[in-house]
């Protein structure tokens, strides 16, 4: 059975891998939201050259302004664990613990031409006091999102441009169970 064999299926689901199968997992337990920039970003453009042909009949070519990158940016990318889906997907606490151990290595171990220098500074994992939620996820995200110290409407140049929360305010901390930064070795 798919969910017994594949950890990633239990975590993220498999909406089309087993089309028509009675045990197809439509939704996984974990959802990663879109990463959004905390401050505006600059987008730099460069021309790439290519020795192999990219233009018809030529053995060399260029891609004018074809390489785009962000010299510096700070992004907030929430992820959520939905315990309601665990029963159907077969996801266990052990599966979630494995995911939490993998997160710090997600970018440094998958570098590419498109993202050669992505670094996770903080990866907060917070457990609610009950499965239905003990406070607003939006409040938790807002409380732990870095804020630009000056000129919030301008792109940042360095991590030091930000005020970075290290803990939840007491009003929120009292509403949740366990909280930990996955980037701090335990």
Short mmCIF file of the C-alpha atoms (twelve columns), coordinates in Angstrom:
data_MODEL
# 
_entry.id   MODEL 
# 
loop_
_atom_site.group_PDB 
_atom_site.id 
_atom_site.type_symbol 
_atom_site.label_atom_id 
_atom_site.label_alt_id 
_atom_site.label_comp_id 
_atom_site.label_asym_id 
_atom_site.label_seq_id 
_atom_site.Cartn_x 
_atom_site.Cartn_y 
_atom_site.Cartn_z 
_atom_site.pdbx_PDB_model_num 
ATOM 1   C CA . UNK A 1   0.000  0.000  0.000   1 
ATOM 2   C CA . UNK A 2   1.336  3.447  -0.955  1 
ATOM 3   C CA . UNK A 3   0.954  5.105  2.438   1 
ATOM 4   C CA . UNK A 4   2.748  2.263  4.206   1 
ATOM 5   C CA . UNK A 5   5.703  2.451  1.835   1 
ATOM 6   C CA . UNK A 6   6.261  6.162  1.144   1 
ATOM 7   C CA . UNK A 7   7.052  8.664  3.903   1 
ATOM 8   C CA . UNK A 8   6.587  11.652 1.579   1 
ATOM 9   C CA . UNK A 9   3.133  10.379 0.586   1 
ATOM 10  C CA . UNK A 10  2.057  10.269 4.230   1 
ATOM 11  C CA . UNK A 11  3.459  13.778 4.759   1 
ATOM 12  C CA . UNK A 12  2.450  15.589 1.526   1 
ATOM 13  C CA . UNK A 13  -0.168 13.344 -0.114  1 
ATOM 14  C CA . UNK A 14  -0.222 11.820 -3.599  1 
ATOM 15  C CA . UNK A 15  -3.084 13.341 -5.510  1 
ATOM 16  C CA . UNK A 16  -2.411 11.617 -8.808  1 
ATOM 17  C CA . UNK A 17  0.126  8.823  -8.300  1 
ATOM 18  C CA . UNK A 18  -2.492 6.176  -7.691  1 
ATOM 19  C CA . UNK A 19  -5.391 7.463  -9.736  1 
ATOM 20  C CA . UNK A 20  -8.527 5.530  -8.908  1 
ATOM 21  C CA . UNK A 21  -6.955 3.557  -6.062  1 
ATOM 22  C CA . UNK A 22  -9.192 3.248  -3.004  1 
ATOM 23  C CA . UNK A 23  -6.362 4.278  -0.660  1 
ATOM 24  C CA . UNK A 24  -5.188 7.378  -2.562  1 
ATOM 25  C CA . UNK A 25  -4.231 10.186 -0.207  1 
ATOM 26  C CA . UNK A 26  -5.702 13.397 -1.578  1 
ATOM 27  C CA . UNK A 27  -4.208 15.778 0.975   1 
ATOM 28  C CA . UNK A 28  -1.125 15.346 3.059   1 
ATOM 29  C CA . UNK A 29  -0.682 16.354 6.656   1 
ATOM 30  C CA . UNK A 30  1.871  19.097 5.926   1 
ATOM 31  C CA . UNK A 31  1.395  22.154 3.736   1 
ATOM 32  C CA . UNK A 32  4.155  24.663 2.992   1 
ATOM 33  C CA . UNK A 33  2.807  28.124 2.178   1 
ATOM 34  C CA . UNK A 34  4.232  30.455 -0.427  1 
ATOM 35  C CA . UNK A 35  7.359  32.262 0.770   1 
ATOM 36  C CA . UNK A 36  6.712  35.998 0.868   1 
ATOM 37  C CA . UNK A 37  9.317  38.738 1.064   1 
ATOM 38  C CA . UNK A 38  9.310  40.694 4.318   1 
ATOM 39  C CA . UNK A 39  10.522 43.859 2.546   1 
ATOM 40  C CA . UNK A 40  10.606 44.912 -1.118  1 
ATOM 41  C CA . UNK A 41  13.327 43.220 -3.184  1 
ATOM 42  C CA . UNK A 42  15.651 44.311 -5.966  1 
ATOM 43  C CA . UNK A 43  15.731 42.015 -8.973  1 
ATOM 44  C CA . UNK A 44  19.043 42.041 -10.827 1 
ATOM 45  C CA . UNK A 45  19.310 40.860 -14.411 1 
ATOM 46  C CA . UNK A 46  22.330 39.491 -16.220 1 
ATOM 47  C CA . UNK A 47  22.925 38.127 -19.676 1 
ATOM 48  C CA . UNK A 48  23.814 34.462 -19.896 1 
ATOM 49  C CA . UNK A 49  26.043 33.187 -22.656 1 
ATOM 50  C CA . UNK A 50  25.904 29.662 -23.917 1 
ATOM 51  C CA . UNK A 51  28.461 27.813 -26.037 1 
ATOM 52  C CA . UNK A 52  25.885 25.348 -27.279 1 
ATOM 53  C CA . UNK A 53  23.390 26.650 -29.791 1 
ATOM 54  C CA . UNK A 54  20.414 28.525 -28.442 1 
ATOM 55  C CA . UNK A 55  19.812 30.355 -31.710 1 
ATOM 56  C CA . UNK A 56  18.799 28.557 -34.860 1 
ATOM 57  C CA . UNK A 57  21.821 27.739 -37.020 1 
ATOM 58  C CA . UNK A 58  24.386 29.159 -34.606 1 
ATOM 59  C CA . UNK A 59  26.682 27.199 -32.315 1 
ATOM 60  C CA . UNK A 60  26.809 30.008 -29.778 1 
ATOM 61  C CA . UNK A 61  24.118 32.177 -28.304 1 
ATOM 62  C CA . UNK A 62  23.106 34.621 -25.711 1 
ATOM 63  C CA . UNK A 63  20.127 35.026 -23.448 1 
ATOM 64  C CA . UNK A 64  19.974 38.783 -22.925 1 
ATOM 65  C CA . UNK A 65  18.813 39.576 -19.401 1 
ATOM 66  C CA . UNK A 66  17.855 35.897 -19.134 1 
ATOM 67  C CA . UNK A 67  19.230 35.355 -15.627 1 
ATOM 68  C CA . UNK A 68  17.320 37.083 -12.841 1 
ATOM 69  C CA . UNK A 69  18.203 36.980 -9.177  1 
ATOM 70  C CA . UNK A 70  17.550 38.698 -5.872  1 
ATOM 71  C CA . UNK A 71  20.843 39.893 -4.319  1 
ATOM 72  C CA . UNK A 72  19.303 39.931 -0.840  1 
ATOM 73  C CA . UNK A 73  15.906 39.163 0.576   1 
ATOM 74  C CA . UNK A 74  14.291 37.872 3.740   1 
ATOM 75  C CA . UNK A 75  11.290 35.629 3.242   1 
ATOM 76  C CA . UNK A 76  8.705  34.217 5.589   1 
ATOM 77  C CA . UNK A 77  7.457  30.778 4.533   1 
ATOM 78  C CA . UNK A 78  4.996  29.240 6.991   1 
ATOM 79  C CA . UNK A 79  4.242  25.552 7.105   1 
ATOM 80  C CA . UNK A 80  1.339  23.847 8.787   1 
ATOM 81  C CA . UNK A 81  0.737  20.372 10.154  1 
ATOM 82  C CA . UNK A 82  -2.931 19.379 9.970   1 
ATOM 83  C CA . UNK A 83  -3.576 16.581 12.481  1 
ATOM 84  C CA . UNK A 84  -7.051 16.017 11.017  1 
ATOM 85  C CA . UNK A 85  -5.491 14.481 7.893   1 
ATOM 86  C CA . UNK A 86  -3.153 12.146 9.804   1 
ATOM 87  C CA . UNK A 87  -5.660 9.335  10.245  1 
ATOM 88  C CA . UNK A 88  -6.355 9.021  6.518   1 
ATOM 89  C CA . UNK A 89  -2.754 9.434  5.384   1 
ATOM 90  C CA . UNK A 90  -1.280 7.154  8.033   1 
ATOM 91  C CA . UNK A 91  1.106  9.914  9.130   1 
ATOM 92  C CA . UNK A 92  2.621  9.378  12.566  1 
ATOM 93  C CA . UNK A 93  4.416  11.555 15.095  1 
ATOM 94  C CA . UNK A 94  7.615  9.805  13.959  1 
ATOM 95  C CA . UNK A 95  6.970  10.981 10.357  1 
ATOM 96  C CA . UNK A 96  6.605  14.575 11.552  1 
ATOM 97  C CA . UNK A 97  9.759  14.342 13.677  1 
ATOM 98  C CA . UNK A 98  11.688 13.143 10.617  1 
ATOM 99  C CA . UNK A 99  10.370 16.092 8.578   1 
ATOM 100 C CA . UNK A 100 11.452 18.496 11.328  1 
ATOM 101 C CA . UNK A 101 14.969 17.024 11.235  1 
ATOM 102 C CA . UNK A 102 15.143 17.399 7.427   1 
ATOM 103 C CA . UNK A 103 13.985 21.048 7.217   1 
ATOM 104 C CA . UNK A 104 17.349 22.613 8.259   1 
ATOM 105 C CA . UNK A 105 19.048 20.779 5.361   1 
ATOM 106 C CA . UNK A 106 16.442 21.505 2.673   1 
ATOM 107 C CA . UNK A 107 18.291 24.379 0.972   1 
ATOM 108 C CA . UNK A 108 21.989 23.812 1.731   1 
ATOM 109 C CA . UNK A 109 21.741 20.282 0.345   1 
ATOM 110 C CA . UNK A 110 19.779 21.173 -2.799  1 
ATOM 111 C CA . UNK A 111 21.625 24.227 -4.119  1 
ATOM 112 C CA . UNK A 112 21.176 24.981 -7.799  1 
ATOM 113 C CA . UNK A 113 21.945 27.614 -10.423 1 
ATOM 114 C CA . UNK A 114 18.577 29.231 -9.675  1 
ATOM 115 C CA . UNK A 115 19.140 29.409 -5.884  1 
ATOM 116 C CA . UNK A 116 22.817 29.058 -5.013  1 
ATOM 117 C CA . UNK A 117 22.656 30.919 -1.697  1 
ATOM 118 C CA . UNK A 118 19.405 30.320 0.170   1 
ATOM 119 C CA . UNK A 119 19.861 30.062 3.914   1 
ATOM 120 C CA . UNK A 120 17.273 29.277 6.573   1 
ATOM 121 C CA . UNK A 121 17.898 31.505 9.613   1 
ATOM 122 C CA . UNK A 122 14.963 30.361 11.769  1 
ATOM 123 C CA . UNK A 123 12.481 27.544 11.328  1 
ATOM 124 C CA . UNK A 124 9.957  27.853 14.126  1 
ATOM 125 C CA . UNK A 125 7.873  24.832 15.063  1 
ATOM 126 C CA . UNK A 126 4.984  25.551 17.415  1 
ATOM 127 C CA . UNK A 127 2.466  23.073 18.765  1 
ATOM 128 C CA . UNK A 128 -0.975 24.232 19.791  1 
ATOM 129 C CA . UNK A 129 -2.294 23.129 23.174  1 
ATOM 130 C CA . UNK A 130 -5.134 21.253 21.468  1 
ATOM 131 C CA . UNK A 131 -5.692 19.771 18.009  1 
ATOM 132 C CA . UNK A 132 -8.276 22.410 17.079  1 
ATOM 133 C CA . UNK A 133 -5.790 25.221 17.696  1 
ATOM 134 C CA . UNK A 134 -5.248 27.296 20.805  1 
ATOM 135 C CA . UNK A 135 -4.643 30.678 19.115  1 
ATOM 136 C CA . UNK A 136 -4.471 32.297 15.690  1 
ATOM 137 C CA . UNK A 137 -1.755 30.968 13.369  1 
ATOM 138 C CA . UNK A 138 -1.623 34.450 11.832  1 
ATOM 139 C CA . UNK A 139 -0.743 35.971 15.226  1 
ATOM 140 C CA . UNK A 140 2.056  33.439 15.676  1 
ATOM 141 C CA . UNK A 141 3.464  34.162 12.221  1 
ATOM 142 C CA . UNK A 142 3.272  37.939 12.735  1 
ATOM 143 C CA . UNK A 143 4.988  37.697 16.132  1 
ATOM 144 C CA . UNK A 144 7.971  35.753 14.733  1 
ATOM 145 C CA . UNK A 145 8.385  37.545 11.382  1 
ATOM 146 C CA . UNK A 146 11.520 39.735 11.139  1 
ATOM 147 C CA . UNK A 147 10.898 43.454 10.607  1 
ATOM 148 C CA . UNK A 148 13.147 45.876 8.815   1 
ATOM 149 C CA . UNK A 149 14.634 48.393 11.291  1 
ATOM 150 C CA . UNK A 150 14.646 51.382 8.930   1 
ATOM 151 C CA . UNK A 151 13.069 52.269 5.578   1 
ATOM 152 C CA . UNK A 152 10.683 49.296 5.430   1 
ATOM 153 C CA . UNK A 153 9.648  50.370 1.918   1 
ATOM 154 C CA . UNK A 154 13.206 49.881 0.550   1 
ATOM 155 C CA . UNK A 155 15.020 46.602 -0.239  1 
ATOM 156 C CA . UNK A 156 17.400 45.294 2.403   1 
ATOM 157 C CA . UNK A 157 21.111 44.721 1.922   1 
ATOM 158 C CA . UNK A 158 21.890 42.451 4.891   1 
ATOM 159 C CA . UNK A 159 20.378 40.327 7.654   1 
ATOM 160 C CA . UNK A 160 21.508 43.011 10.118  1 
ATOM 161 C CA . UNK A 161 18.907 45.362 8.596   1 
ATOM 162 C CA . UNK A 162 16.244 43.412 10.507  1 
ATOM 163 C CA . UNK A 163 14.912 43.189 14.023  1 
ATOM 164 C CA . UNK A 164 14.544 39.432 14.479  1 
ATOM 165 C CA . UNK A 165 12.249 38.051 17.201  1 
ATOM 166 C CA . UNK A 166 13.836 35.325 19.314  1 
ATOM 167 C CA . UNK A 167 10.785 34.356 21.392  1 
ATOM 168 C CA . UNK A 168 7.017  34.730 21.386  1 
ATOM 169 C CA . UNK A 169 5.476  37.503 23.468  1 
ATOM 170 C CA . UNK A 170 4.124  36.175 26.798  1 
ATOM 171 C CA . UNK A 171 0.484  36.613 25.727  1 
ATOM 172 C CA . UNK A 172 1.012  34.160 22.846  1 
ATOM 173 C CA . UNK A 173 3.589  31.929 24.533  1 
ATOM 174 C CA . UNK A 174 1.031  31.054 27.207  1 
ATOM 175 C CA . UNK A 175 -1.484 29.975 24.548  1 
ATOM 176 C CA . UNK A 176 0.738  27.368 22.845  1 
ATOM 177 C CA . UNK A 177 2.460  24.160 23.854  1 
ATOM 178 C CA . UNK A 178 5.949  23.328 22.640  1 
ATOM 179 C CA . UNK A 179 7.906  25.876 20.612  1 
ATOM 180 C CA . UNK A 180 11.338 25.377 19.118  1 
ATOM 181 C CA . UNK A 181 13.624 26.763 16.458  1 
ATOM 182 C CA . UNK A 182 14.619 23.846 14.219  1 
ATOM 183 C CA . UNK A 183 17.814 25.681 13.255  1 
ATOM 184 C CA . UNK A 184 19.146 25.448 16.839  1 
ATOM 185 C CA . UNK A 185 20.703 22.038 17.448  1 
ATOM 186 C CA . UNK A 186 18.934 20.203 20.272  1 
# 
